[in-house]
JSON list of C-alpha atoms in Angstrom, two decimals:
[
{"chain": "A", "resi": 20, "resn": "MET", "atom": "CA", "xyz": [96.11, 84.39, 107.94]},
{"chain": "A", "resi": 21, "resn": "SER", "atom": "CA", "xyz": [99.38, 83.37, 106.39]},
{"chain": "A", "resi": 22, "resn": "ILE", "atom": "CA", "xyz": [99.81, 79.90, 104.97]},
{"chain": "A", "resi": 23, "resn": "THR", "atom": "CA", "xyz": [102.81, 79.46, 107.27]},
{"chain": "A", "resi": 24, "resn": "VAL", "atom": "CA", "xyz": [100.60, 79.92, 110.33]},
{"chain": "A", "resi": 25, "resn": "ILE", "atom": "CA", "xyz": [98.05, 77.52, 108.88]},
{"chain": "A", "resi": 26, "resn": "HIS", "atom": "CA", "xyz": [100.81, 74.98, 108.36]},
{"chain": "A", "resi": 27, "resn": "GLU", "atom": "CA", "xyz": [101.94, 75.36, 111.97]},
{"chain": "A", "resi": 28, "resn": "VAL", "atom": "CA", "xyz": [98.38, 74.82, 113.19]},
{"chain": "A", "resi": 29, "resn": "TRP", "atom": "CA", "xyz": [98.02, 71.78, 110.92]},
{"chain": "A", "resi": 30, "resn": "ARG", "atom": "CA", "xyz": [101.23, 70.29, 112.33]},
{"chain": "A", "resi": 31, "resn": "ALA", "atom": "CA", "xyz": [99.97, 70.90, 115.87]},
{"chain": "A", "resi": 32, "resn": "VAL", "atom": "CA", "xyz": [96.60, 69.21, 115.35]},
{"chain": "A", "resi": 33, "resn": "LYS", "atom": "CA", "xyz": [97.74, 66.50, 112.94]},
{"chain": "A", "resi": 34, "resn": "GLY", "atom": "CA", "xyz": [99.00, 64.33, 115.80]},
{"chain": "A", "resi": 35, "resn": "GLU", "atom": "CA", "xyz": [95.51, 64.36, 117.33]},
{"chain": "A", "resi": 36, "resn": "ILE", "atom": "CA", "xyz": [93.84, 63.04, 114.15]},
{"chain": "A", "resi": 37, "resn": "ASP", "atom": "CA", "xyz": [93.37, 59.30, 113.82]},
{"chain": "A", "resi": 38, "resn": "GLU", "atom": "CA", "xyz": [95.81, 58.05, 111.19]},
{"chain": "A", "resi": 39, "resn": "ALA", "atom": "CA", "xyz": [92.99, 56.47, 109.18]},
{"chain": "A", "resi": 40, "resn": "ASN", "atom": "CA", "xyz": [91.31, 59.88, 108.93]},
{"chain": "A", "resi": 41, "resn": "LEU", "atom": "CA", "xyz": [94.41, 61.85, 107.90]},
{"chain": "A", "resi": 42, "resn": "PRO", "atom": "CA", "xyz": [93.77, 61.64, 104.13]},
{"chain": "A", "resi": 43, "resn": "ASP", "atom": "CA", "xyz": [90.23, 63.03, 104.57]},
{"chain": "A", "resi": 44, "resn": "ALA", "atom": "CA", "xyz": [91.45, 65.73, 106.96]},
{"chain": "A", "resi": 45, "resn": "ALA", "atom": "CA", "xyz": [94.19, 66.74, 104.53]},
{"chain": "A", "resi": 46, "resn": "GLU", "atom": "CA", "xyz": [91.66, 66.87, 101.70]},
{"chain": "A", "resi": 47, "resn": "GLY", "atom": "CA", "xyz": [89.45, 69.08, 103.84]},
{"chain": "A", "resi": 48, "resn": "LEU", "atom": "CA", "xyz": [92.38, 71.35, 104.62]},
{"chain": "A", "resi": 49, "resn": "VAL", "atom": "CA", "xyz": [93.23, 71.69, 100.92]},
{"chain": "A", "resi": 50, "resn": "ASN", "atom": "CA", "xyz": [89.61, 72.42, 100.04]},
{"chain": "A", "resi": 51, "resn": "VAL", "atom": "CA", "xyz": [89.37, 75.15, 102.69]},
{"chain": "A", "resi": 52, "resn": "LEU", "atom": "CA", "xyz": [92.63, 76.70, 101.52]},
{"chain": "A", "resi": 53, "resn": "ILE", "atom": "CA", "xyz": [91.53, 76.68, 97.88]},
{"chain": "A", "resi": 54, "resn": "GLU", "atom": "CA", "xyz": [88.13, 78.13, 98.80]},
{"chain": "A", "resi": 55, "resn": "ASN", "atom": "CA", "xyz": [89.97, 80.93, 100.61]},
{"chain": "A", "resi": 56, "resn": "ASP", "atom": "CA", "xyz": [91.97, 81.85, 97.52]},
{"chain": "A", "resi": 57, "resn": "TYR", "atom": "CA", "xyz": [95.25, 80.12, 98.27]},
{"chain": "A", "resi": 58, "resn": "GLU", "atom": "CA", "xyz": [96.95, 78.89, 95.10]},
{"chain": "A", "resi": 59, "resn": "ALA", "atom": "CA", "xyz": [97.76, 75.20, 94.68]},
{"chain": "A", "resi": 60, "resn": "SER", "atom": "CA", "xyz": [101.40, 76.13, 94.06]},
{"chain": "A", "resi": 61, "resn": "ASP", "atom": "CA", "xyz": [101.57, 78.00, 97.39]},
{"chain": "A", "resi": 62, "resn": "ILE", "atom": "CA", "xyz": [100.05, 75.04, 99.22]},
{"chain": "A", "resi": 63, "resn": "LYS", "atom": "CA", "xyz": [102.55, 72.69, 97.57]},
{"chain": "A", "resi": 64, "resn": "ALA", "atom": "CA", "xyz": [105.46, 74.93, 98.51]},
{"chain": "A", "resi": 65, "resn": "GLU", "atom": "CA", "xyz": [104.43, 75.27, 102.16]},
{"chain": "A", "resi": 66, "resn": "PHE", "atom": "CA", "xyz": [103.36, 71.66, 102.77]},
{"chain": "A", "resi": 67, "resn": "ARG", "atom": "CA", "xyz": [105.97, 69.95, 100.56]},
{"chain": "A", "resi": 68, "resn": "ARG", "atom": "CA", "xyz": [107.14, 67.68, 103.39]},
{"chain": "A", "resi": 69, "resn": "ASP", "atom": "CA", "xyz": [103.63, 66.58, 104.41]},
{"chain": "A", "resi": 70, "resn": "SER", "atom": "CA", "xyz": [102.70, 63.54, 102.34]},
{"chain": "A", "resi": 71, "resn": "ASP", "atom": "CA", "xyz": [99.01, 63.66, 103.30]},
{"chain": "A", "resi": 72, "resn": "VAL", "atom": "CA", "xyz": [98.59, 67.25, 102.14]},
{"chain": "A", "resi": 73, "resn": "MET", "atom": "CA", "xyz": [100.71, 66.63, 99.05]},
{"chain": "A", "resi": 74, "resn": "ASP", "atom": "CA", "xyz": [98.51, 63.67, 98.09]},
{"chain": "A", "resi": 75, "resn": "ALA", "atom": "CA", "xyz": [95.40, 65.80, 98.63]},
{"chain": "A", "resi": 76, "resn": "ILE", "atom": "CA", "xyz": [96.72, 68.69, 96.54]},
{"chain": "A", "resi": 77, "resn": "LYS", "atom": "CA", "xyz": [97.75, 66.31, 93.75]},
{"chain": "A", "resi": 78, "resn": "ALA", "atom": "CA", "xyz": [94.22, 64.85, 93.76]},
{"chain": "A", "resi": 79, "resn": "TYR", "atom": "CA", "xyz": [92.75, 68.36, 93.68]},
{"chain": "A", "resi": 80, "resn": "VAL", "atom": "CA", "xyz": [94.92, 69.41, 90.74]},
{"chain": "A", "resi": 81, "resn": "ALA", "atom": "CA", "xyz": [94.08, 66.20, 88.87]},
{"chain": "A", "resi": 82, "resn": "SER", "atom": "CA", "xyz": [90.35, 66.74, 89.41]},
{"chain": "A", "resi": 83, "resn": "GLN", "atom": "CA", "xyz": [90.64, 70.31, 88.13]},
{"chain": "A", "resi": 84, "resn": "GLU", "atom": "CA", "xyz": [92.40, 69.08, 85.00]},
{"chain": "A", "resi": 85, "resn": "GLU", "atom": "CA", "xyz": [89.68, 66.47, 84.46]},
{"chain": "A", "resi": 86, "resn": "ASP", "atom": "CA", "xyz": [86.97, 69.11, 84.89]},
{"chain": "A", "resi": 87, "resn": "GLU", "atom": "CA", "xyz": [88.74, 71.35, 82.39]},
{"chain": "A", "resi": 88, "resn": "GLU", "atom": "CA", "xyz": [89.01, 68.50, 79.86]},
{"chain": "A", "resi": 89, "resn": "GLU", "atom": "CA", "xyz": [85.32, 67.67, 80.26]},
{"chain": "A", "resi": 90, "resn": "TYR", "atom": "CA", "xyz": [84.40, 71.32, 79.76]},
{"chain": "A", "resi": 91, "resn": "GLU", "atom": "CA", "xyz": [86.50, 71.51, 76.60]},
{"chain": "A", "resi": 92, "resn": "GLU", "atom": "CA", "xyz": [84.88, 68.30, 75.27]},
{"chain": "A", "resi": 93, "resn": "GLU", "atom": "CA", "xyz": [81.40, 69.69, 75.94]},
{"chain": "A", "resi": 94, "resn": "GLU", "atom": "CA", "xyz": [82.34, 72.95, 74.25]},
{"chain": "A", "resi": 95, "resn": "TYR", "atom": "CA", "xyz": [83.68, 71.03, 71.23]},
{"chain": "A", "resi": 96, "resn": "GLU", "atom": "CA", "xyz": [80.49, 68.93, 71.03]},
{"chain": "A", "resi": 97, "resn": "ASP", "atom": "CA", "xyz": [78.36, 72.07, 71.20]},
{"chain": "A", "resi": 98, "resn": "ASP", "atom": "CA", "xyz": [80.34, 73.53, 68.31]},
{"chain": "A", "resi": 99, "resn": "GLU", "atom": "CA", "xyz": [79.76, 70.37, 66.24]},
{"chain": "A", "resi": 100, "resn": "ASP", "atom": "CA", "xyz": [76.02, 70.48, 66.91]},
{"chain": "A", "resi": 101, "resn": "SER", "atom": "CA", "xyz": [75.78, 74.02, 65.57]},
{"chain": "A", "resi": 102, "resn": "TRP", "atom": "CA", "xyz": [77.03, 73.00, 62.12]}
]
């Protein structure tokens, strides 16, 4: 399914979601898109005017960067231990 169609469906159902639950719903949408091999840059481009999805994708990207930093730190510590 194209990301454009997904965006249209999101816009159609977004009005039915309680405003307090929109951040969680947007996070869920981003997670499903990522799990189905959509790139963060494609999600940003398609949903650029949707603040809930943009906040969710920014949080996702930030968490990925944190995970990458932690992995690099662990790898560095492992290298030190082998000396």
